[in-house]
Amino acid sequence: MPTTRSERRRTTRSPSRAAALLAAYALLGWLLPACSLLEDDAPAEGTAAATAAMAPADVVAGLQRALRRRAEAVRTGDRNAFASGLARRAPRVRAEQLTYFDNLAQLPIAKLGYSFDRRNIVRRGDAYWVVVELTMQLAGYDAAPVVSHDRFLFRPAPRDDRRMLLRSTTDPAWEAEHDVRPQPWDLGPVEVRGGYGVLGVFDRGSLPAAAGVIASVEDGIADVSAAVPWPWRRTVVVYALSSTAFLDSIEDLPGGDPERLDGVAFPVPAGPDGGTAATRFALNPRMLDRPGPERDRLVRHELVHVALGERDDHAPVWLSEGVAEYVSVRPVAPADRVVAQAALERAVDGVDGLPTRGSFTDPGEEPVVSYGLSWWVCEYVAGSFGEPALWSLLDELATEGADETDVLRRLLGLTPEQLADRAARLMVATFVPEVAASSGPSGASGPSGSGAR
């Protein structure tokens, strides 16, 4: 969740002893928009440039051969074959593409292929722009191939016009219009390191932290698997880079500022029929050199989003984030569990309902308040009704068309307002019992310390 440095300094500690600061997390739903990839600005017949419908058959065949050879070179690790498909008169593109090849060579690629629609070819002089669909699946990490799109420029080879050479993979205007969002291996050199169930993507600046990050994720997978009652792949791809450039590329970033995020989990889109191929997460560079409880709790939080998969995507944000917080603190000693000061102050003042989606993401909001209250809603449910009730609540509210008020009344006998109020009172009773005592009975049906066991 987004936090400012000042917010982290003003964290309220558990009454019994000092604790680590509350880490920040965010959930992001990141899917490519459903938009046409056809050229809206394709030149009309009779102009100097021709659309795909007029592209000669030999050009189409040449593009198909070029992309087929490119995919085969990546799959077989043949760098020379890959380089032979690049135009020599474009040294910058050539260097970038060879770096891209070196990046992919480190990934456990199970499937990789390129395709295109003939209608998405546009001629520019003696070259051809083509919208390319890339299908790639990481073995052991993606449940299905990940599909993405880009626009490539090909030009016939100088002495063989049947052979197409890649001249460019960059068209900023088209990429902006079609919301192209590259992965770290598309953007520059990466260093890939593996662990048990972990694929870590680092760069030269972050590589010294690789061993610690991988170990933290390995431990987190074990902790989350012990808590989450549903089966999951128990594998994850984590991006741990030395800059926030990738975080900054995320659409609708909570708060709009990557510097306020410690980490973010996001689903990766599968094929044209929709669905999710995997959920991955990225860490802010400042978390890489921060070993110990704070980073470990952040990692567990993000792994809960990974483990819950589509349940996480479909559940109310207050519940998906609250469950992630609830699970992330299980290995932390009760006396070391902390809640943000702003969340506690809001709880003392009283709340009038459960957090909304906008309270987590909108600029000007204080997401730490929503994260804190959501966490303690889950503490209240688990402490008062038993932990199975928490998972049943998540399962039902993640069902398409579920009515939040009806589900809460049926499972807990509470309205959303009553649930939020009791969670806030339990938070106050746990962290500032003297305030709770001075304000009278909490009205909670669970014990006052049930959230800090």
GROMACS .gro file of C-alpha atoms in nm:
model
  453
    1MET     CA    1   0.000   0.000   0.000
    2PRO     CA    2   0.127   0.348  -0.067
    3THR     CA    3   0.294   0.514   0.229
    4THR     CA    4   0.505   0.824   0.264
    5ARG     CA    5   0.828   0.821   0.458
    6SER     CA    6   0.668   1.038   0.724
    7GLU     CA    7   0.383   0.790   0.759
    8ARG     CA    8   0.631   0.512   0.818
    9ARG     CA    9   0.797   0.717   1.092
   10ARG     CA   10   0.461   0.769   1.265
   11THR     CA   11   0.376   0.401   1.302
   12THR     CA   12   0.212   0.297   1.629
   13ARG     CA   13   0.389   0.012   1.804
   14SER     CA   14   0.226  -0.280   1.978
   15PRO     CA   15   0.194  -0.200   2.350
   16SER     CA   16   0.445  -0.456   2.474
   17ARG     CA   17   0.760  -0.372   2.277
   18ALA     CA   18   0.906  -0.199   1.973
   19ALA     CA   19   0.841  -0.348   1.632
   20ALA     CA   20   0.934  -0.306   1.271
   21LEU     CA   21   0.752  -0.047   1.065
   22LEU     CA   22   0.449  -0.148   0.866
   23ALA     CA   23   0.544  -0.227   0.506
   24ALA     CA   24   0.347  -0.091   0.214
   25TYR     CA   25   0.171  -0.291  -0.045
   26ALA     CA   26  -0.062  -0.251  -0.340
   27LEU     CA   27  -0.287  -0.468  -0.550
   28LEU     CA   28  -0.304  -0.394  -0.912
   29GLY     CA   29  -0.527  -0.544  -1.176
   30TRP     CA   30  -0.312  -0.511  -1.492
   31LEU     CA   31  -0.475  -0.642  -1.810
   32LEU     CA   32  -0.432  -0.527  -2.168
   33PRO     CA   33  -0.738  -0.332  -2.280
   34ALA     CA   34  -0.978  -0.490  -2.525
   35CYS     CA   35  -0.897  -0.274  -2.826
   36SER     CA   36  -0.859  -0.334  -3.196
   37LEU     CA   37  -0.506  -0.370  -3.323
   38LEU     CA   38  -0.605  -0.285  -3.678
   39GLU     CA   39  -0.451   0.027  -3.823
   40ASP     CA   40  -0.711   0.299  -3.780
   41ASP     CA   41  -0.486   0.539  -3.969
   42ALA     CA   42  -0.405   0.301  -4.254
   43PRO     CA   43  -0.358   0.493  -4.579
   44ALA     CA   44  -0.638   0.481  -4.830
   45GLU     CA   45  -0.607   0.291  -5.155
   46GLY     CA   46  -0.436   0.500  -5.416
   47THR     CA   47  -0.193   0.669  -5.175
   48ALA     CA   48   0.181   0.601  -5.173
   49ALA     CA   49   0.147   0.367  -4.875
   50ALA     CA   50  -0.061   0.053  -4.898
   51THR     CA   51  -0.259  -0.135  -4.636
   52ALA     CA   52  -0.226  -0.504  -4.564
   53ALA     CA   53  -0.499  -0.594  -4.810
   54MET     CA   54  -0.263  -0.480  -5.086
   55ALA     CA   55   0.057  -0.626  -4.936
   56PRO     CA   56   0.212  -0.862  -5.192
   57ALA     CA   57   0.199  -1.231  -5.110
   58ASP     CA   58   0.578  -1.253  -5.118
   59VAL     CA   59   0.601  -0.978  -4.855
   60VAL     CA   60   0.360  -1.165  -4.627
   61ALA     CA   61   0.557  -1.486  -4.678
   62GLY     CA   62   0.883  -1.304  -4.606
   63LEU     CA   63   0.749  -1.160  -4.281
   64GLN     CA   64   0.625  -1.503  -4.176
   65ARG     CA   65   0.967  -1.657  -4.242
   66ALA     CA   66   1.145  -1.379  -4.054
   67LEU     CA   67   0.930  -1.417  -3.745
   68ARG     CA   68   0.944  -1.796  -3.758
   69ARG     CA   69   1.324  -1.787  -3.771
   70ARG     CA   70   1.335  -1.532  -3.491
   71ALA     CA   71   1.125  -1.755  -3.264
   72GLU     CA   72   1.329  -2.063  -3.352
   73ALA     CA   73   1.653  -1.881  -3.273
   74VAL     CA   74   1.523  -1.785  -2.928
   75ARG     CA   75   1.392  -2.133  -2.855
   76THR     CA   76   1.719  -2.300  -2.955
   77GLY     CA   77   1.949  -2.034  -2.808
   78ASP     CA   78   2.110  -1.961  -3.145
   79ARG     CA   79   2.238  -1.605  -3.107
   80ASN     CA   80   2.394  -1.594  -3.454
   81ALA     CA   81   2.068  -1.698  -3.618
   82PHE     CA   82   1.884  -1.433  -3.418
   83ALA     CA   83   2.138  -1.168  -3.520
   84SER     CA   84   2.108  -1.266  -3.888
   85GLY     CA   85   1.748  -1.141  -3.883
   86LEU     CA   86   1.851  -0.789  -3.775
   87ALA     CA   87   1.933  -0.504  -4.012
   88ARG     CA   88   2.303  -0.417  -4.001
   89ARG     CA   89   2.236  -0.053  -4.085
   90ALA     CA   90   2.051  -0.006  -3.756
   91PRO     CA   91   2.331  -0.056  -3.500
   92ARG     CA   92   2.135   0.077  -3.203
   93VAL     CA   93   1.840  -0.152  -3.270
   94ARG     CA   94   2.078  -0.439  -3.332
   95ALA     CA   95   2.247  -0.387  -2.995
   96GLU     CA   96   1.913  -0.358  -2.813
   97GLN     CA   97   1.780  -0.672  -2.978
   98LEU     CA   98   2.089  -0.876  -2.892
   99THR     CA   99   2.048  -0.765  -2.531
  100TYR     CA  100   1.686  -0.878  -2.554
  101PHE     CA  101   1.803  -1.217  -2.682
  102ASP     CA  102   2.052  -1.248  -2.397
  103ASN     CA  103   1.773  -1.169  -2.150
  104LEU     CA  104   1.538  -1.431  -2.294
  105ALA     CA  105   1.819  -1.687  -2.294
  106GLN     CA  106   1.809  -1.676  -1.912
  107LEU     CA  107   1.435  -1.746  -1.890
  108PRO     CA  108   1.282  -2.096  -1.871
  109ILE     CA  109   1.078  -2.056  -2.190
  110ALA     CA  110   0.833  -2.337  -2.257
  111LYS     CA  111   0.656  -2.178  -2.556
  112LEU     CA  112   0.739  -1.885  -2.777
  113GLY     CA  113   0.593  -1.777  -3.108
  114TYR     CA  114   0.508  -1.475  -3.323
  115SER     CA  115   0.206  -1.421  -3.544
  116PHE     CA  116   0.030  -1.138  -3.723
  117ASP     CA  117  -0.286  -1.050  -3.910
  118ARG     CA  118  -0.232  -0.953  -4.275
  119ARG     CA  119  -0.464  -0.657  -4.222
  120ASN     CA  120  -0.212  -0.517  -3.972
  121ILE     CA  121   0.064  -0.461  -4.229
  122VAL     CA  122   0.128  -0.104  -4.345
  123ARG     CA  123   0.383  -0.009  -4.607
  124ARG     CA  124   0.613   0.288  -4.551
  125GLY     CA  125   0.833   0.344  -4.851
  126ASP     CA  126   1.031   0.023  -4.905
  127ALA     CA  127   0.962  -0.100  -4.546
  128TYR     CA  128   0.664  -0.256  -4.373
  129TRP     CA  129   0.520  -0.197  -4.029
  130VAL     CA  130   0.346  -0.502  -3.886
  131VAL     CA  131   0.157  -0.553  -3.559
  132VAL     CA  132   0.308  -0.865  -3.406
  133GLU     CA  133   0.148  -1.086  -3.143
  134LEU     CA  134   0.403  -1.250  -2.912
  135THR     CA  135   0.300  -1.562  -2.724
  136MET     CA  136   0.539  -1.670  -2.449
  137GLN     CA  137   0.504  -1.908  -2.156
  138LEU     CA  138   0.754  -1.954  -1.873
  139ALA     CA  139   0.787  -2.318  -1.775
  140GLY     CA  140   0.668  -2.377  -1.420
  141TYR     CA  141   0.551  -2.019  -1.368
  142ASP     CA  142   0.277  -1.946  -1.622
  143ALA     CA  143  -0.039  -2.155  -1.627
  144ALA     CA  144  -0.096  -2.047  -1.988
  145PRO     CA  145   0.096  -1.854  -2.253
  146VAL     CA  146   0.118  -1.479  -2.199
  147VAL     CA  147   0.008  -1.278  -2.501
  148SER     CA  148   0.137  -0.928  -2.580
  149HIS     CA  149   0.153  -0.705  -2.889
  150ASP     CA  150   0.412  -0.479  -3.045
  151ARG     CA  151   0.478  -0.310  -3.378
  152PHE     CA  152   0.787  -0.409  -3.580
  153LEU     CA  153   0.939  -0.245  -3.887
  154PHE     CA  154   1.086  -0.480  -4.147
  155ARG     CA  155   1.284  -0.396  -4.462
  156PRO     CA  156   1.394  -0.630  -4.743
  157ALA     CA  157   1.758  -0.738  -4.730
  158PRO     CA  158   1.983  -0.537  -4.968
  159ARG     CA  159   2.056  -0.824  -5.208
  160ASP     CA  160   1.757  -1.049  -5.137
  161ASP     CA  161   1.419  -0.879  -5.131
  162ARG     CA  162   1.251  -1.208  -5.028
  163ARG     CA  163   1.436  -1.190  -4.695
  164MET     CA  164   1.296  -0.946  -4.438
  165LEU     CA  165   1.525  -0.787  -4.177
  166LEU     CA  166   1.406  -0.627  -3.853
  167ARG     CA  167   1.475  -0.256  -3.860
  168SER     CA  168   1.286  -0.130  -3.552
  169THR     CA  169   1.069  -0.247  -3.265
  170THR     CA  170   0.984   0.105  -3.146
  171ASP     CA  171   0.683   0.311  -3.244
  172PRO     CA  172   0.606   0.534  -2.943
  173ALA     CA  173   0.281   0.675  -3.079
  174TRP     CA  174   0.138   0.333  -3.161
  175GLU     CA  175   0.256   0.189  -2.829
  176ALA     CA  176   0.090   0.470  -2.635
  177GLU     CA  177  -0.235   0.434  -2.830
  178HIS     CA  178  -0.249   0.058  -2.775
  179ASP     CA  179  -0.124   0.059  -2.416
  180VAL     CA  180   0.185  -0.154  -2.477
  181ARG     CA  181   0.345  -0.235  -2.143
  182PRO     CA  182   0.686  -0.402  -2.176
  183GLN     CA  183   0.835  -0.645  -1.928
  184PRO     CA  184   1.177  -0.580  -1.767
  185TRP     CA  185   1.354  -0.803  -2.019
  186ASP     CA  186   1.219  -0.579  -2.296
  187LEU     CA  187   1.368  -0.265  -2.144
  188GLY     CA  188   1.738  -0.339  -2.086
  189PRO     CA  189   1.988  -0.593  -1.951
  190VAL     CA  190   1.855  -0.818  -1.674
  191GLU     CA  191   2.007  -1.085  -1.454
  192VAL     CA  192   1.782  -1.382  -1.381
  193ARG     CA  193   1.833  -1.593  -1.069
  194GLY     CA  194   1.631  -1.891  -0.956
  195GLY     CA  195   1.533  -2.051  -0.627
  196TYR     CA  196   1.291  -2.315  -0.511
  197GLY     CA  197   0.971  -2.199  -0.679
  198VAL     CA  198   1.116  -1.851  -0.741
  199LEU     CA  199   1.228  -1.681  -1.061
  200GLY     CA  200   1.394  -1.352  -0.971
  201VAL     CA  201   1.455  -1.083  -1.234
  202PHE     CA  202   1.731  -0.844  -1.128
  203ASP     CA  203   1.967  -0.602  -1.300
  204ARG     CA  204   2.331  -0.512  -1.245
  205GLY     CA  205   2.246  -0.267  -0.967
  206SER     CA  206   2.014  -0.499  -0.777
  207LEU     CA  207   2.202  -0.826  -0.827
  208PRO     CA  208   2.392  -0.803  -0.494
  209ALA     CA  209   2.055  -0.836  -0.316
  210ALA     CA  210   1.948  -1.141  -0.518
  211ALA     CA  211   2.034  -1.413  -0.266
  212GLY     CA  212   1.849  -1.241   0.017
  213VAL     CA  213   1.541  -1.165  -0.192
  214ILE     CA  214   1.523  -1.520  -0.328
  215ALA     CA  215   1.552  -1.665   0.024
  216SER     CA  216   1.280  -1.432   0.152
  217VAL     CA  217   1.044  -1.540  -0.126
  218GLU     CA  218   1.121  -1.908  -0.071
  219ASP     CA  219   1.033  -1.873   0.299
  220GLY     CA  220   0.727  -1.669   0.210
  221ILE     CA  221   0.595  -1.938  -0.022
  222ALA     CA  222   0.614  -2.190   0.262
  223ASP     CA  223   0.442  -1.956   0.509
  224VAL     CA  224   0.163  -1.858   0.271
  225SER     CA  225   0.105  -2.218   0.163
  226ALA     CA  226   0.057  -2.315   0.527
  227ALA     CA  227  -0.211  -2.048   0.571
  228VAL     CA  228  -0.407  -2.038   0.244
  229PRO     CA  229  -0.650  -2.334   0.227
  230TRP     CA  230  -0.666  -2.358  -0.155
  231PRO     CA  231  -0.407  -2.523  -0.381
  232TRP     CA  232  -0.184  -2.299  -0.591
  233ARG     CA  233   0.127  -2.343  -0.805
  234ARG     CA  234   0.363  -2.233  -0.524
  235THR     CA  235   0.582  -2.059  -0.781
  236VAL     CA  236   0.624  -1.691  -0.861
  237VAL     CA  237   0.817  -1.448  -1.078
  238VAL     CA  238   0.944  -1.149  -0.882
  239TYR     CA  239   1.090  -0.831  -1.033
  240ALA     CA  240   1.358  -0.678  -0.810
  241LEU     CA  241   1.522  -0.400  -1.009
  242SER     CA  242   1.743  -0.106  -0.910
  243SER     CA  243   1.509   0.161  -1.047
  244THR     CA  244   1.137   0.235  -1.029
  245ALA     CA  245   1.098   0.258  -1.408
  246PHE     CA  246   0.897  -0.063  -1.429
  247LEU     CA  247   0.675   0.036  -1.137
  248ASP     CA  248   0.619   0.371  -1.305
  249SER     CA  249   0.498   0.195  -1.621
  250ILE     CA  250   0.205   0.036  -1.439
  251GLU     CA  251  -0.132   0.178  -1.534
  252ASP     CA  252  -0.347   0.326  -1.254
  253LEU     CA  253  -0.065   0.291  -1.005
  254PRO     CA  254  -0.213   0.342  -0.656
  255GLY     CA  255  -0.145   0.700  -0.559
  256GLY     CA  256   0.023   0.757  -0.895
  257ASP     CA  257   0.373   0.767  -0.744
  258PRO     CA  258   0.604   0.460  -0.753
  259GLU     CA  259   0.815   0.611  -0.476
  260ARG     CA  260   0.523   0.560  -0.235
  261LEU     CA  261   0.498   0.189  -0.312
  262ASP     CA  262   0.705  -0.080  -0.147
  263GLY     CA  263   0.563  -0.352  -0.368
  264VAL     CA  264   0.285  -0.437  -0.610
  265ALA     CA  265   0.130  -0.761  -0.736
  266PHE     CA  266  -0.032  -0.778  -1.078
  267PRO     CA  267  -0.198  -1.042  -1.298
  268VAL     CA  268  -0.045  -1.110  -1.639
  269PRO     CA  269  -0.295  -1.162  -1.923
  270ALA     CA  270  -0.328  -1.490  -2.106
  271GLY     CA  271  -0.453  -1.543  -2.460
  272PRO     CA  272  -0.727  -1.375  -2.660
  273ASP     CA  273  -0.999  -1.557  -2.468
  274GLY     CA  274  -0.898  -1.367  -2.155
  275GLY     CA  275  -0.802  -1.503  -1.818
  276THR     CA  276  -0.479  -1.481  -1.624
  277ALA     CA  277  -0.160  -1.667  -1.709
  278ALA     CA  278   0.010  -1.581  -1.380
  279THR     CA  279   0.033  -1.327  -1.101
  280ARG     CA  280   0.375  -1.171  -1.050
  281PHE     CA  281   0.501  -0.902  -0.817
  282ALA     CA  282   0.759  -0.625  -0.818
  283LEU     CA  283   0.955  -0.471  -0.532
  284ASN     CA  284   1.058  -0.110  -0.487
  285PRO     CA  285   1.441  -0.080  -0.496
  286ARG     CA  286   1.449   0.051  -0.139
  287MET     CA  287   1.318  -0.284  -0.014
  288LEU     CA  288   1.603  -0.486  -0.165
  289ASP     CA  289   1.861  -0.389   0.097
  290ARG     CA  290   1.615  -0.403   0.384
  291PRO     CA  291   1.640  -0.762   0.506
  292GLY     CA  292   1.449  -0.886   0.806
  293PRO     CA  293   1.087  -0.869   0.922
  294GLU     CA  294   0.976  -0.568   0.718
  295ARG     CA  295   1.075  -0.706   0.379
  296ASP     CA  296   0.965  -1.057   0.469
  297ARG     CA  297   0.621  -0.932   0.565
  298LEU     CA  298   0.595  -0.738   0.240
  299VAL     CA  299   0.691  -1.050   0.043
  300ARG     CA  300   0.430  -1.261   0.223
  301HIS     CA  301   0.164  -0.999   0.154
  302GLU     CA  302   0.236  -1.002  -0.219
  303LEU     CA  303   0.253  -1.382  -0.225
  304VAL     CA  304  -0.098  -1.401  -0.080
  305HIS     CA  305  -0.222  -1.213  -0.387
  306VAL     CA  306  -0.034  -1.464  -0.603
  307ALA     CA  307  -0.174  -1.764  -0.415
  308LEU     CA  308  -0.534  -1.642  -0.424
  309GLY     CA  309  -0.524  -1.589  -0.801
  310GLU     CA  310  -0.866  -1.511  -0.948
  311ARG     CA  311  -1.028  -1.504  -0.603
  312ASP     CA  312  -0.804  -1.209  -0.530
  313ASP     CA  313  -0.906  -1.037  -0.854
  314HIS     CA  314  -1.280  -1.078  -0.796
  315ALA     CA  315  -1.312  -1.017  -0.423
  316PRO     CA  316  -1.374  -0.670  -0.279
  317VAL     CA  317  -1.044  -0.487  -0.241
  318TRP     CA  318  -1.092  -0.446   0.135
  319LEU     CA  319  -1.112  -0.824   0.170
  320SER     CA  320  -0.829  -0.921  -0.067
  321GLU     CA  321  -0.596  -0.665   0.094
  322GLY     CA  322  -0.716  -0.746   0.443
  323VAL     CA  323  -0.651  -1.119   0.395
  324ALA     CA  324  -0.305  -1.044   0.253
  325GLU     CA  325  -0.225  -0.838   0.563
  326TYR     CA  326  -0.377  -1.097   0.795
  327VAL     CA  327  -0.164  -1.379   0.650
  328SER     CA  328   0.150  -1.166   0.626
  329VAL     CA  329   0.159  -1.105   1.002
  330ARG     CA  330   0.102  -1.466   1.111
  331PRO     CA  331   0.477  -1.541   1.150
  332VAL     CA  332   0.532  -1.212   1.336
  333ALA     CA  333   0.528  -1.227   1.716
  334PRO     CA  334   0.209  -1.064   1.852
  335ALA     CA  335   0.410  -0.800   2.038
  336ASP     CA  336   0.583  -0.698   1.713
  337ARG     CA  337   0.272  -0.647   1.502
  338VAL     CA  338   0.211  -0.285   1.415
  339VAL     CA  339  -0.055  -0.073   1.253
  340ALA     CA  340  -0.010   0.265   1.087
  341GLN     CA  341  -0.076   0.563   1.313
  342ALA     CA  342  -0.322   0.714   1.064
  343ALA     CA  343  -0.527   0.394   1.064
  344LEU     CA  344  -0.537   0.384   1.442
  345GLU     CA  345  -0.640   0.748   1.465
  346ARG     CA  346  -0.926   0.683   1.223
  347ALA     CA  347  -1.034   0.382   1.428
  348VAL     CA  348  -1.036   0.592   1.745
  349ASP     CA  349  -1.249   0.855   1.572
  350GLY     CA  350  -1.488   0.587   1.445
  351VAL     CA  351  -1.561   0.456   1.097
  352ASP     CA  352  -1.883   0.451   0.900
  353GLY     CA  353  -1.821   0.164   0.661
  354LEU     CA  354  -1.575  -0.072   0.494
  355PRO     CA  355  -1.298   0.076   0.276
  356THR     CA  356  -1.388   0.141  -0.087
  357ARG     CA  357  -1.168   0.066  -0.388
  358GLY     CA  358  -1.100   0.435  -0.432
  359SER     CA  359  -0.973   0.468  -0.077
  360PHE     CA  360  -0.683   0.238  -0.174
  361THR     CA  361  -0.596   0.397  -0.506
  362ASP     CA  362  -0.717   0.755  -0.546
  363PRO     CA  363  -0.465   1.038  -0.513
  364GLY     CA  364  -0.530   1.237  -0.199
  365GLU     CA  365  -0.650   0.935  -0.003
  366GLU     CA  366  -0.455   0.774   0.280
  367PRO     CA  367  -0.433   0.409   0.175
  368VAL     CA  368  -0.265   0.313   0.503
  369VAL     CA  369  -0.597   0.377   0.674
  370SER     CA  370  -0.779   0.138   0.442
  371TYR     CA  371  -0.510  -0.128   0.472
  372GLY     CA  372  -0.513  -0.109   0.849
  373LEU     CA  373  -0.891  -0.130   0.880
  374SER     CA  374  -0.912  -0.411   0.622
  375TRP     CA  375  -0.653  -0.610   0.814
  376TRP     CA  376  -0.846  -0.574   1.137
  377VAL     CA  377  -1.174  -0.669   0.972
  378CYS     CA  378  -1.006  -1.002   0.899
  379GLU     CA  379  -0.866  -1.024   1.253
  380TYR     CA  380  -1.216  -0.964   1.389
  381VAL     CA  381  -1.378  -1.227   1.165
  382ALA     CA  382  -1.111  -1.491   1.238
  383GLY     CA  383  -1.109  -1.417   1.611
  384SER     CA  384  -1.485  -1.407   1.654
  385PHE     CA  385  -1.608  -1.671   1.410
  386GLY     CA  386  -1.301  -1.886   1.350
  387GLU     CA  387  -1.052  -1.871   1.066
  388PRO     CA  388  -1.259  -2.099   0.836
  389ALA     CA  389  -1.525  -1.827   0.838
  390LEU     CA  390  -1.272  -1.585   0.691
  391TRP     CA  391  -1.196  -1.817   0.401
  392SER     CA  392  -1.566  -1.886   0.345
  393LEU     CA  393  -1.626  -1.512   0.332
  394LEU     CA  394  -1.353  -1.469   0.071
  395ASP     CA  395  -1.478  -1.763  -0.133
  396GLU     CA  396  -1.833  -1.632  -0.147
  397LEU     CA  397  -1.751  -1.266  -0.207
  398ALA     CA  398  -1.516  -1.364  -0.491
  399THR     CA  399  -1.809  -1.525  -0.672
  400GLU     CA  400  -1.936  -1.327  -0.969
  401GLY     CA  401  -2.250  -1.133  -0.884
  402ALA     CA  402  -2.214  -1.179  -0.508
  403ASP     CA  403  -2.394  -0.914  -0.302
  404GLU     CA  404  -2.165  -0.795  -0.024
  405THR     CA  405  -2.441  -0.700   0.218
  406ASP     CA  406  -2.631  -1.025   0.169
  407VAL     CA  407  -2.319  -1.240   0.214
  408LEU     CA  408  -2.214  -1.058   0.532
  409ARG     CA  409  -2.561  -1.087   0.682
  410ARG     CA  410  -2.587  -1.455   0.599
  411LEU     CA  411  -2.239  -1.563   0.712
  412LEU     CA  412  -2.175  -1.323   1.000
  413GLY     CA  413  -2.513  -1.174   1.087
  414LEU     CA  414  -2.364  -0.824   1.042
  415THR     CA  415  -2.407  -0.532   0.808
  416PRO     CA  416  -2.097  -0.385   0.640
  417GLU     CA  417  -2.118  -0.086   0.876
  418GLN     CA  418  -2.137  -0.308   1.184
  419LEU     CA  419  -1.842  -0.518   1.067
  420ALA     CA  420  -1.628  -0.210   1.006
  421ASP     CA  421  -1.722  -0.062   1.344
  422ARG     CA  422  -1.636  -0.380   1.535
  423ALA     CA  423  -1.306  -0.417   1.352
  424ALA     CA  424  -1.211  -0.059   1.438
  425ARG     CA  425  -1.302  -0.111   1.802
  426LEU     CA  426  -1.095  -0.429   1.816
  427MET     CA  427  -0.797  -0.246   1.668
  428VAL     CA  428  -0.824   0.026   1.934
  429ALA     CA  429  -0.865  -0.230   2.213
  430THR     CA  430  -0.551  -0.412   2.099
  431PHE     CA  431  -0.316  -0.120   2.046
  432VAL     CA  432  -0.443   0.148   2.285
  433PRO     CA  433  -0.649  -0.039   2.547
  434GLU     CA  434  -0.655   0.266   2.771
  435VAL     CA  435  -0.853   0.454   2.503
  436ALA     CA  436  -1.089   0.161   2.458
  437ALA     CA  437  -1.142   0.139   2.836
  438SER     CA  438  -1.221   0.508   2.862
  439SER     CA  439  -1.478   0.489   2.581
  440GLY     CA  440  -1.677   0.204   2.731
  441PRO     CA  441  -1.758  -0.147   2.606
  442SER     CA  442  -1.632  -0.228   2.257
  443GLY     CA  443  -1.938  -0.419   2.150
  444ALA     CA  444  -1.718  -0.679   1.979
  445SER     CA  445  -1.818  -1.040   2.021
  446GLY     CA  446  -1.458  -1.162   2.018
  447PRO     CA  447  -1.195  -1.111   2.293
  448SER     CA  448  -1.018  -0.778   2.282
  449GLY     CA  449  -0.683  -0.938   2.219
  450SER     CA  450  -0.796  -1.186   1.957
  451GLY     CA  451  -0.629  -0.992   1.678
  452ALA     CA  452  -0.285  -1.003   1.841
  453ARG     CA  453  -0.248  -1.368   1.922
   0.00000   0.00000   0.00000
